[in-house]
PDB file of C-alpha atoms and ligand atoms in Angstrom:
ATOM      1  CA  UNK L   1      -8.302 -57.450 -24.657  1.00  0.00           C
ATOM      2  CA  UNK L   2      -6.856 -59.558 -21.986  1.00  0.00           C
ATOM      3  CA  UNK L   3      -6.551 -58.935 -18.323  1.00  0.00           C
ATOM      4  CA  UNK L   4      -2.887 -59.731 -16.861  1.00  0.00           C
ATOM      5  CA  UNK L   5      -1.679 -59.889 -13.705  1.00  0.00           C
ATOM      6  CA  UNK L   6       1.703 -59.832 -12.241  1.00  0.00           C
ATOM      7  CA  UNK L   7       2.572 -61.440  -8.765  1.00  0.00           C
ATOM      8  CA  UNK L   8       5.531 -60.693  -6.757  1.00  0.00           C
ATOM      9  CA  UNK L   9       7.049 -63.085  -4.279  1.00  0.00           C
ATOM     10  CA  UNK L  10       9.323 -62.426  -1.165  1.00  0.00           C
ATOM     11  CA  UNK L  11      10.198 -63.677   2.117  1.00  0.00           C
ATOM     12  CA  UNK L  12       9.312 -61.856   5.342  1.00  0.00           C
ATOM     13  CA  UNK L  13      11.267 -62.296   8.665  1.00  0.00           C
ATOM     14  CA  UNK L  14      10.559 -61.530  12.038  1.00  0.00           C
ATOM     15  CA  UNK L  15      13.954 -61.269  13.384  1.00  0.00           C
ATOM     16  CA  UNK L  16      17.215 -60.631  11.914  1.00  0.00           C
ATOM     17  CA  UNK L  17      18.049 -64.184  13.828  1.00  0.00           C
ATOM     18  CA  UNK L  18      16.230 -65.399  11.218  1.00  0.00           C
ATOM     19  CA  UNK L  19      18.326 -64.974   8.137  1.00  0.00           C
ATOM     20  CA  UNK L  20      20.806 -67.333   6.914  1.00  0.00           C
ATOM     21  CA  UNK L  21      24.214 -66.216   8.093  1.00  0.00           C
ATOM     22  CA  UNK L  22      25.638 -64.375   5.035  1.00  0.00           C
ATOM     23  CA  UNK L  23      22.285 -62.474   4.967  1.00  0.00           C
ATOM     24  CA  UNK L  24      22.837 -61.644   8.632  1.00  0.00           C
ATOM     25  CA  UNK L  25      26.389 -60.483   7.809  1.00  0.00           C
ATOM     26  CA  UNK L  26      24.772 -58.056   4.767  1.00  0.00           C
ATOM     27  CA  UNK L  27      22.127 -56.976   6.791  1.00  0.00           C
ATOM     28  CA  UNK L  28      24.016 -55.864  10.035  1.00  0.00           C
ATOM     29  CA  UNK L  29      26.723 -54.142   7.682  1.00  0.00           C
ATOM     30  CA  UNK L  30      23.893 -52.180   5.923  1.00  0.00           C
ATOM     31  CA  UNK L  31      22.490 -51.164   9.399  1.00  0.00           C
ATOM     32  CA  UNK L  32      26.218 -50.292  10.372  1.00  0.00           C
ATOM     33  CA  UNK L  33      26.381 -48.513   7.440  1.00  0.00           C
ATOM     34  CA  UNK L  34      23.665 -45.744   8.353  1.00  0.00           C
ATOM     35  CA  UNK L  35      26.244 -44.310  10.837  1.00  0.00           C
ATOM     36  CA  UNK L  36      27.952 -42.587   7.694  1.00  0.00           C
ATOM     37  CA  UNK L  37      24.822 -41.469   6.361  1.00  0.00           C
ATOM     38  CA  UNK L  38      25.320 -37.653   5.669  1.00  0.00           C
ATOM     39  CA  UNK L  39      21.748 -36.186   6.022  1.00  0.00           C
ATOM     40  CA  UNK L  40      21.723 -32.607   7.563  1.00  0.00           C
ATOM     41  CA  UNK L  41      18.522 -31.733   5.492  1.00  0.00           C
ATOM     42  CA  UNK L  42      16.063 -34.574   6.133  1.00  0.00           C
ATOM     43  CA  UNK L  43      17.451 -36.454   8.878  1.00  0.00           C
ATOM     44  CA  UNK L  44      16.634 -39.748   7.715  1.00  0.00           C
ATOM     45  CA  UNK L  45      19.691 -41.669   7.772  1.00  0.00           C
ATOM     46  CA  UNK L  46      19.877 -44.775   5.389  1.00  0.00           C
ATOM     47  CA  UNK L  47      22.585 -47.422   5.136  1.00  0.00           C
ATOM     48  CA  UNK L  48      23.057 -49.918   2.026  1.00  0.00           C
ATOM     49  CA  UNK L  49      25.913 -52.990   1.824  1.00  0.00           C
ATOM     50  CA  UNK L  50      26.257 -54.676  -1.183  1.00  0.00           C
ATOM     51  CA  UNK L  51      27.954 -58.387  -1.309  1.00  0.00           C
ATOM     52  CA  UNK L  52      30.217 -59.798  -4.146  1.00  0.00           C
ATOM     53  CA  UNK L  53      29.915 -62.993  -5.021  1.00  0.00           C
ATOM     54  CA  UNK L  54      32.613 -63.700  -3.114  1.00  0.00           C
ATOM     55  CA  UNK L  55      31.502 -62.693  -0.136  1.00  0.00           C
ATOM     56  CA  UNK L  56      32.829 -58.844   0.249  1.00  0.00           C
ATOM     57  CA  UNK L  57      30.838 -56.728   1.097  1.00  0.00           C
ATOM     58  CA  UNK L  58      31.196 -53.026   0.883  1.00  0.00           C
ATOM     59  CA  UNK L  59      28.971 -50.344   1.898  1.00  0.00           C
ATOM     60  CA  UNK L  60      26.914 -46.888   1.191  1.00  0.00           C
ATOM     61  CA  UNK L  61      24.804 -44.019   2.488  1.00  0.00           C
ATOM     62  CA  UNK L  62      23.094 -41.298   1.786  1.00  0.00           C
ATOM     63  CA  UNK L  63      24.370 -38.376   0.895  1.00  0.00           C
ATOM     64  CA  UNK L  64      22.778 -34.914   0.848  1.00  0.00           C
ATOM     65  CA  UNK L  65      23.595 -31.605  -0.643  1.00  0.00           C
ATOM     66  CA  UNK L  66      22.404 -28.500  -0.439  1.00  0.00           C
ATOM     67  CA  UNK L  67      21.705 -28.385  -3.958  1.00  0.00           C
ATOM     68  CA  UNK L  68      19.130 -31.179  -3.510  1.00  0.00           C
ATOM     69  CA  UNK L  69      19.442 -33.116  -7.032  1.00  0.00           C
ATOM     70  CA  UNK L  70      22.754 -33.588  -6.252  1.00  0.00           C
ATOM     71  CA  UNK L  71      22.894 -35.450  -3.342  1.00  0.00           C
ATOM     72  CA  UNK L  72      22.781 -39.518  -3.422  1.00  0.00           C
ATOM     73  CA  UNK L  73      20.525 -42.557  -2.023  1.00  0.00           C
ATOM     74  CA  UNK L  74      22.730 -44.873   0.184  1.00  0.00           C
ATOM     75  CA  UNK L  75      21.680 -47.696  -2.521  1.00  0.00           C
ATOM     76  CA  UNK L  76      23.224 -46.245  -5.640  1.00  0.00           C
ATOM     77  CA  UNK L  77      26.189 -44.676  -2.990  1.00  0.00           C
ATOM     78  CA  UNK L  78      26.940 -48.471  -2.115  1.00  0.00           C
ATOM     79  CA  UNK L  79      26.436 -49.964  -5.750  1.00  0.00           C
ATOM     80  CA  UNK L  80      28.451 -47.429  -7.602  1.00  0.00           C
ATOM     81  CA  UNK L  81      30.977 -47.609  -5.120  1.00  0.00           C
ATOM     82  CA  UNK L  82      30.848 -51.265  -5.699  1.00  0.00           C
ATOM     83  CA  UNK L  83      31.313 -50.976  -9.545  1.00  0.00           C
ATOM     84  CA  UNK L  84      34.137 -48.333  -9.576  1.00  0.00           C
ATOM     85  CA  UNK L  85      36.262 -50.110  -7.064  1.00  0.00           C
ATOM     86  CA  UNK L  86      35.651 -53.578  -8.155  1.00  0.00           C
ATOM     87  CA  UNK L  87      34.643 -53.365 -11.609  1.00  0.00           C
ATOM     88  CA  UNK L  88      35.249 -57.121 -12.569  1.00  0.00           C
ATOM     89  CA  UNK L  89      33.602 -58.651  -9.621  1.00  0.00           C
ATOM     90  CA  UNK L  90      29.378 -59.774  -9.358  1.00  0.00           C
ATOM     91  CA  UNK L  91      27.489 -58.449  -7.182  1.00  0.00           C
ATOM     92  CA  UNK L  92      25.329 -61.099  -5.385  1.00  0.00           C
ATOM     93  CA  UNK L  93      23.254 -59.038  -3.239  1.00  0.00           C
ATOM     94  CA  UNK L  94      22.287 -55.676  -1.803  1.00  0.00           C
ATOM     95  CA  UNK L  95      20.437 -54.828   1.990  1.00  0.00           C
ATOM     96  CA  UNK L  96      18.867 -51.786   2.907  1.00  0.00           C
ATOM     97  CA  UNK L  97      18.119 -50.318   6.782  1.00  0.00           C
ATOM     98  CA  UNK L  98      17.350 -46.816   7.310  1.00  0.00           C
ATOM     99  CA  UNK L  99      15.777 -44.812   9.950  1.00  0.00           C
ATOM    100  CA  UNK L 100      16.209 -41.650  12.185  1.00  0.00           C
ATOM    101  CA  UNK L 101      18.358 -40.811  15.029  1.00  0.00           C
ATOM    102  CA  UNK L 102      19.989 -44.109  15.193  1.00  0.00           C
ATOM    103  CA  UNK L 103      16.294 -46.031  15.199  1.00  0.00           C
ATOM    104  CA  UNK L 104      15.651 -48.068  12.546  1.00  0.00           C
ATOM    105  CA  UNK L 105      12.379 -48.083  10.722  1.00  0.00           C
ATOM    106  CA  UNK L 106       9.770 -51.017  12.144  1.00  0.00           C
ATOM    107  CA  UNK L 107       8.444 -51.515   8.539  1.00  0.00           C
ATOM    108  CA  UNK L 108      11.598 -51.385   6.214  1.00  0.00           C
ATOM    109  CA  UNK L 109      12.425 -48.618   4.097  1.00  0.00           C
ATOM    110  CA  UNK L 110      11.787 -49.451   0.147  1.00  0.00           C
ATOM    111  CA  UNK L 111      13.937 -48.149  -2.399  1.00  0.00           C
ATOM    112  CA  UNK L 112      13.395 -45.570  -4.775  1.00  0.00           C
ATOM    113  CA  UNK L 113      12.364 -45.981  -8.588  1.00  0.00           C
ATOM    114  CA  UNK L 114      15.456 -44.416  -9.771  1.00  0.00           C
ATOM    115  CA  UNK L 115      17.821 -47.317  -7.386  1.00  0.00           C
ATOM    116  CA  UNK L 116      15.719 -49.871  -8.460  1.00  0.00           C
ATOM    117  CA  UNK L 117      16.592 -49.157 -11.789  1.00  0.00           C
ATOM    118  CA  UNK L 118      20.326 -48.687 -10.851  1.00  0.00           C
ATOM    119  CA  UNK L 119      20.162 -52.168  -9.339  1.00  0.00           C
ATOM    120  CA  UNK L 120      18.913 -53.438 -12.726  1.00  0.00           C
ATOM    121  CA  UNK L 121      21.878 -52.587 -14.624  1.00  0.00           C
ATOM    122  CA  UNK L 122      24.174 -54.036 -12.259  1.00  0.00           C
ATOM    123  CA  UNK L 123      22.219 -57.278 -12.066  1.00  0.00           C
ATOM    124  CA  UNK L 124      22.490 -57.463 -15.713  1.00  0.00           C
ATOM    125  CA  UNK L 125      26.133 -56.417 -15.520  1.00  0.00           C
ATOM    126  CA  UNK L 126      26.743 -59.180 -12.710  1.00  0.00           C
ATOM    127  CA  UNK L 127      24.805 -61.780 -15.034  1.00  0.00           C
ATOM    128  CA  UNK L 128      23.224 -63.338 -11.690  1.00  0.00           C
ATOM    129  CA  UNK L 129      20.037 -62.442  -9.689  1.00  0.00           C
ATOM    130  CA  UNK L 130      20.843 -59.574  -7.151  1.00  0.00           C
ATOM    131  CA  UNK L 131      18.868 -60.531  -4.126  1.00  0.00           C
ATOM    132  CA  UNK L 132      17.523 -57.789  -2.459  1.00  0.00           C
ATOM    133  CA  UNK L 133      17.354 -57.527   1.836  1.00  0.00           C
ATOM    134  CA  UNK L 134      15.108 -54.610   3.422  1.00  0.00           C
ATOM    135  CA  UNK L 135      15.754 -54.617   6.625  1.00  0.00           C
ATOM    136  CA  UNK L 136      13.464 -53.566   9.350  1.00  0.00           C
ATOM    137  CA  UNK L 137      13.545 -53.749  12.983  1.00  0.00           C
ATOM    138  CA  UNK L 138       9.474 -55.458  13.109  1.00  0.00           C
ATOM    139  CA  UNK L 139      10.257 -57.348   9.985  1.00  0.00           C
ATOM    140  CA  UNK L 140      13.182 -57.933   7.264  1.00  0.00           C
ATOM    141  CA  UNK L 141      11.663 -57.964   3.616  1.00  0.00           C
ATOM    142  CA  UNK L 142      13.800 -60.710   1.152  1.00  0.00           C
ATOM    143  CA  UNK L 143      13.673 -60.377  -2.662  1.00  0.00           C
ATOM    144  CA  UNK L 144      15.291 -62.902  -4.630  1.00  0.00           C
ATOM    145  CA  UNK L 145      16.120 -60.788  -7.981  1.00  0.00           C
ATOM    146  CA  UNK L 146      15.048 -57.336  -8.732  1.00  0.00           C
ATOM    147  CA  UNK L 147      12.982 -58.305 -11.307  1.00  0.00           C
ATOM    148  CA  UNK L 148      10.597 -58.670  -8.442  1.00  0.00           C
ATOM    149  CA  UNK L 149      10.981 -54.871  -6.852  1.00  0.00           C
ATOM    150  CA  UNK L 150      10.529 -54.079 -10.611  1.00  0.00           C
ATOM    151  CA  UNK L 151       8.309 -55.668 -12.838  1.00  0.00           C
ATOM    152  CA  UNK L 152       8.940 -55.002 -16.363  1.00  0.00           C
ATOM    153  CA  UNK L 153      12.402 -53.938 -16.120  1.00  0.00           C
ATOM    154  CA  UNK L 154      13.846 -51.202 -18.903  1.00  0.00           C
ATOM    155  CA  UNK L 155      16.807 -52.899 -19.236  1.00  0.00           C
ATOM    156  CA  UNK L 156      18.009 -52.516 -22.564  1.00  0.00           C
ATOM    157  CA  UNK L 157      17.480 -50.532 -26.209  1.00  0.00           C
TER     158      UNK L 157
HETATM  159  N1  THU H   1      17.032 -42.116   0.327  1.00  0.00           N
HETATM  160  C1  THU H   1      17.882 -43.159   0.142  1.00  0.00           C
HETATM  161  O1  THU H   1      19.060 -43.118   0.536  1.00  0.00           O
HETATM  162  N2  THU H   1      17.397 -44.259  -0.495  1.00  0.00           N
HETATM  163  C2  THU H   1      16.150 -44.373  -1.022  1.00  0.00           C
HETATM  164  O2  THU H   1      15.835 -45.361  -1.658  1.00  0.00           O
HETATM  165  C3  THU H   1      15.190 -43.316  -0.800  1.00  0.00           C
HETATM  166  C4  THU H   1      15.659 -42.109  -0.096  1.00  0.00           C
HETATM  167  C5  THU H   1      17.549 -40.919   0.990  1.00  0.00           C
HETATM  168  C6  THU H   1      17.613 -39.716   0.118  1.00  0.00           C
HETATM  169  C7  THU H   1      17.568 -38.599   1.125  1.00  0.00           C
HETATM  170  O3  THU H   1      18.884 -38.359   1.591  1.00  0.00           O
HETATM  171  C8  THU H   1      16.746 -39.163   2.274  1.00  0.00           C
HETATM  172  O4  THU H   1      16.711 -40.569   2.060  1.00  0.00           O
HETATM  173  C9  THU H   1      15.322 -38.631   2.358  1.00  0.00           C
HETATM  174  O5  THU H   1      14.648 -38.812   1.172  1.00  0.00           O
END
């Protein structure tokens, strides 16, 4: 038997002044993006913007139903979004804000196991590193691939 250990790295930021400019841009789209957030039953609003490689960016939110299952995270909102509409293009990068009633969360929101996965596929699909920004208004979290928000990725058969 062997003990292993896996280590995780990302960058922490103070301020959103902080980030490089493109980050900046992804960042204040994904907090821009919690306006849309449809969220009646929890009333935690949550805004995602992914970025092509080329530099679009489109954006996501959460969705809820009252059939609970079938309502959406903002992340896989944004991402399949991303893929249906722009099917040929990589995505480079995804950020996250959420919050409730227009304040953002100090510590930033993390997403769930099932859009972690979600973001797997499409950095596979993308054939690049999807960098992942979780922005909070204390501190921004940044991720460099999601092999780091999910160790041991399932990613394929
Ligand atoms: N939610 C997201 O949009 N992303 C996540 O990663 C976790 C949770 C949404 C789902 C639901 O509308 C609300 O947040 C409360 O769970």
């Amino acid at each position: 038997m062997t003990n292993k250990e896996i280590k995780i790295a990302y960058r922490e930021y103070e301020s959103l002044e902080q980030l490089e400019a493109e980050e900046r841009k992804l960042a204040d789209a994904a907090i821009d993006a919690m306006k849309n957030a449809y969220a009646p039953y929890s009333g935690f609003s949550v805004g995602a913007a992914v970025m092509f490689e080329d530099g679009e960016i489109v954006k996501g939110s959460n969705q809820e139903n009252a059939a609970y299952p079938s309502g959406l995270c903002a992340e896989r909102t944004a991402m399949f979004y991303a893929s249906a509409s722009r099917p040929d293009k990589a995505m480079a990068a995804i950020a996250i804000a959420a919050g409730q009633k227009g304040v953002i969360c100090g510590t930033p929101a993390t997403p769930c196991g099932a859009c972690r996965q979600v973001m797997a596929q499409y950095q596979a699909k993308s054939g690049r590193p999807m960098k992942i920004l979780l922005v909070g208004a204390d501190r921004t979290w940044v991720f460099d691939k999601v092999d780091d928000l999910l160790p041991l990725i399932f990613d394929s058969i």
